mmCIF file of C-alpha atoms in Angstrom:
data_model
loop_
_atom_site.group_PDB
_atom_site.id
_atom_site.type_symbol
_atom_site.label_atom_id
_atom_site.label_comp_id
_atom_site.label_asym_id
_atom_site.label_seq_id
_atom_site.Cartn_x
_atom_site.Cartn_y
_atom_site.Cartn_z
ATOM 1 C CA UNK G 868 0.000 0.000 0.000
ATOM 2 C CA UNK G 869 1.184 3.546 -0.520
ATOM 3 C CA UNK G 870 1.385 6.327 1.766
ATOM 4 C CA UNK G 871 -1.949 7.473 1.695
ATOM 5 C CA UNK G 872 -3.572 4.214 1.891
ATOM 6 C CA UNK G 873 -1.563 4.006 5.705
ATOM 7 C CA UNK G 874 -2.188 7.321 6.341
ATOM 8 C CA UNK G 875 -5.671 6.881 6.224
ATOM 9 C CA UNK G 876 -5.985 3.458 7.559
ATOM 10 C CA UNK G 877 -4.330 4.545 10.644
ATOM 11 C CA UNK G 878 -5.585 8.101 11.221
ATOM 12 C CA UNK G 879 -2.199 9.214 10.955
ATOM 13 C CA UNK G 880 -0.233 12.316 8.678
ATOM 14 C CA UNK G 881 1.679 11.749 5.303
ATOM 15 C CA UNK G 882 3.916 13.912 7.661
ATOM 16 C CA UNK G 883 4.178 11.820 10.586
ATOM 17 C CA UNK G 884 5.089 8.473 8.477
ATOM 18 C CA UNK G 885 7.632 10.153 6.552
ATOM 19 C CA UNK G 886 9.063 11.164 9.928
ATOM 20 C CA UNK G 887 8.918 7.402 11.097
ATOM 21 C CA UNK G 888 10.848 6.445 7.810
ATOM 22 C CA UNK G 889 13.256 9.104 8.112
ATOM 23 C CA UNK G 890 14.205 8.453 11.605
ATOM 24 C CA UNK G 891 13.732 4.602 11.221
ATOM 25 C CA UNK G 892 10.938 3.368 13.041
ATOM 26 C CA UNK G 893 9.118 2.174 9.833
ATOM 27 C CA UNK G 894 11.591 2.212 7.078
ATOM 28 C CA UNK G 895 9.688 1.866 3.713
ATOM 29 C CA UNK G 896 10.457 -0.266 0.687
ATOM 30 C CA UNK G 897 10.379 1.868 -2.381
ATOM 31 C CA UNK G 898 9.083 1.478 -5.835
ATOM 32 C CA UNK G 899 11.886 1.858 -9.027
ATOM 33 C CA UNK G 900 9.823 5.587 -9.008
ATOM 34 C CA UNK G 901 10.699 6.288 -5.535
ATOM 35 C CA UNK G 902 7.356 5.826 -4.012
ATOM 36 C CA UNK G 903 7.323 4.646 -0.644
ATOM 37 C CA UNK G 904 5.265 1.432 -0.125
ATOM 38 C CA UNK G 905 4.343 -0.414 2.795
ATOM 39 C CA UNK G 906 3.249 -3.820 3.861
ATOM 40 C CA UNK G 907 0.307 -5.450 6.763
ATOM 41 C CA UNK G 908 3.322 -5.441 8.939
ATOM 42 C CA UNK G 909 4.298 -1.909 8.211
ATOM 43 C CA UNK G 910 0.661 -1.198 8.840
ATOM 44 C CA UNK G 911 0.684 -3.264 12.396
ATOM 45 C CA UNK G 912 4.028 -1.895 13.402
ATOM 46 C CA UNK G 913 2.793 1.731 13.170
ATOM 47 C CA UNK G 914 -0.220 1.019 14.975
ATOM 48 C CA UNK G 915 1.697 0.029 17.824
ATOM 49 C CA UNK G 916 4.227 3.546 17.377
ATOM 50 C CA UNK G 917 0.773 5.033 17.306
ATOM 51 C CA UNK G 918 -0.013 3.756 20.546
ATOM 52 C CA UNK G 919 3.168 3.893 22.284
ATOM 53 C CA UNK G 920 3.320 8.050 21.485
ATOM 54 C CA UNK G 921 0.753 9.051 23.151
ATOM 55 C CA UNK G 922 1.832 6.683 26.323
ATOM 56 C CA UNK G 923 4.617 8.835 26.721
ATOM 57 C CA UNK G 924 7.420 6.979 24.783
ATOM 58 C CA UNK G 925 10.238 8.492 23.121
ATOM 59 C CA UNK G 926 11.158 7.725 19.876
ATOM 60 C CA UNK G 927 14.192 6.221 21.488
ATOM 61 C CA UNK G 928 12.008 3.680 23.450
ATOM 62 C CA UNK G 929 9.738 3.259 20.860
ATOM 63 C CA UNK G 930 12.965 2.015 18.914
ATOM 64 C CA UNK G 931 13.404 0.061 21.788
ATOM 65 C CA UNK G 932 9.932 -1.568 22.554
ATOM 66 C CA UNK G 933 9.827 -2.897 18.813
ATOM 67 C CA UNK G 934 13.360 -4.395 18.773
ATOM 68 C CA UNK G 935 11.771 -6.365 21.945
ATOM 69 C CA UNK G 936 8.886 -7.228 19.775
ATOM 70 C CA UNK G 937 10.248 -7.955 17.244
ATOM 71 C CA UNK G 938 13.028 -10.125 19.609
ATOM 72 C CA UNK G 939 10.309 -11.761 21.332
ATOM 73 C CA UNK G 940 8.586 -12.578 18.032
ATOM 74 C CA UNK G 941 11.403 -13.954 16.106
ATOM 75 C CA UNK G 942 12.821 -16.098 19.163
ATOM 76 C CA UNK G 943 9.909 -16.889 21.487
ATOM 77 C CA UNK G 944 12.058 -19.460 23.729
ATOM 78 C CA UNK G 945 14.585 -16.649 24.184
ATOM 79 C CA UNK G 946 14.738 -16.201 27.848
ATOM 80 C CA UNK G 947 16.020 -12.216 27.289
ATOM 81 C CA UNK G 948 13.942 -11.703 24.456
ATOM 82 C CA UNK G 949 11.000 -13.070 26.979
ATOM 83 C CA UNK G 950 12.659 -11.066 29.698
ATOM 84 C CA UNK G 951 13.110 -7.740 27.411
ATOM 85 C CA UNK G 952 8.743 -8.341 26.629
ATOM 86 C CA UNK G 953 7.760 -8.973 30.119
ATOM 87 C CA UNK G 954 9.678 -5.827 31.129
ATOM 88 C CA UNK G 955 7.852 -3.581 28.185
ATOM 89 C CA UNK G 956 4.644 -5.045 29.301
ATOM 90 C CA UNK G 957 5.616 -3.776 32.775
ATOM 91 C CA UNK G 958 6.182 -0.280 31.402
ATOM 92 C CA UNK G 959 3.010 -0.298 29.453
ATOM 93 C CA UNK G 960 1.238 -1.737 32.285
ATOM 94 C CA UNK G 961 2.261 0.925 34.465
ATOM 95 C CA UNK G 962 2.326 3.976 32.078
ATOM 96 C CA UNK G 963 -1.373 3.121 31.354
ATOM 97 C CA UNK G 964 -2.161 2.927 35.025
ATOM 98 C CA UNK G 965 -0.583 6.382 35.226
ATOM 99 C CA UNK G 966 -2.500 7.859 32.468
ATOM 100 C CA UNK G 967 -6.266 6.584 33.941
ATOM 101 C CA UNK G 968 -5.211 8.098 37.360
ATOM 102 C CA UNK G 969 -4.859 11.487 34.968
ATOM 103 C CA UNK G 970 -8.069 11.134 33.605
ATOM 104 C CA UNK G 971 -9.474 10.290 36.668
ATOM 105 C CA UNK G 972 -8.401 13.354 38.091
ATOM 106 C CA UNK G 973 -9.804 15.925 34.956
ATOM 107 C CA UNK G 974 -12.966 13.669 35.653
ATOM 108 C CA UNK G 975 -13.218 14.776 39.015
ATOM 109 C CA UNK G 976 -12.145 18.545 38.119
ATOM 110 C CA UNK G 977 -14.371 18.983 35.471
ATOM 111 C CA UNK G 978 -17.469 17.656 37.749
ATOM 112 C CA UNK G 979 -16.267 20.204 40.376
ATOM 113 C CA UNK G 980 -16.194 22.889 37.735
ATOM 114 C CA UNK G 981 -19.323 22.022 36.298
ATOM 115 C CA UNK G 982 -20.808 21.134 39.441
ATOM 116 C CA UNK G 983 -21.994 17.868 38.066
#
């Protein structure tokens, strides 16, 4: 699929790819015109970079949380690749705990503010 086709299937900019090739998170294949096309698993590897952004990750850990992915994928009775996933898992686990406190909190502001 091209560019557009994964922009729109993941809600994402033309932009914002380009920015994941460029830095490396999804490097694109490329057509002999230069076009940048991209696979189901391109597809399923930015919908987890979509995910992790907003989480907090850096582009850095991002980097990070696929290569354990990816690890834990590629050799699943790896004890450090199963070591490296059960750690991310911890991270996401408590990241998302983090962010539902938050949005407990602007719950309970905004029904003080509103005095619902």
């Amino acid at each position: 699929m091209h560019i557009g086709e994964l922009a729109e299937k993941t809600g994402l900019s033309h932009r914002t790819i380009r920015h994941y090739d460029d830095v490396g998170l999804l490097p694109a294949s490329r057509t002999e015109g230069g076009f940048r096309v991209y696979t189901r698993a391109d597809l399923e590897r930015l919908l987890v970079i979509r995910t992790l952004k907003p989480m907090g990750f850096s582009l850095e850990e991002i980097t990070r949380a696929l290569e354990a992915i990816d690890d834990a994928a590629a050799h699943p009775d790896d004890a450090a690749a199963r070591t490296r996933m059960t750690e991310l898992c911890d991270d996401l686990a408590e990241r998302r705990e983090k962010l539902a406190r938050n949005l407990r909190q602007a719950d309970e502001l905004l029904a003080s503010l509103t005095g619902s």
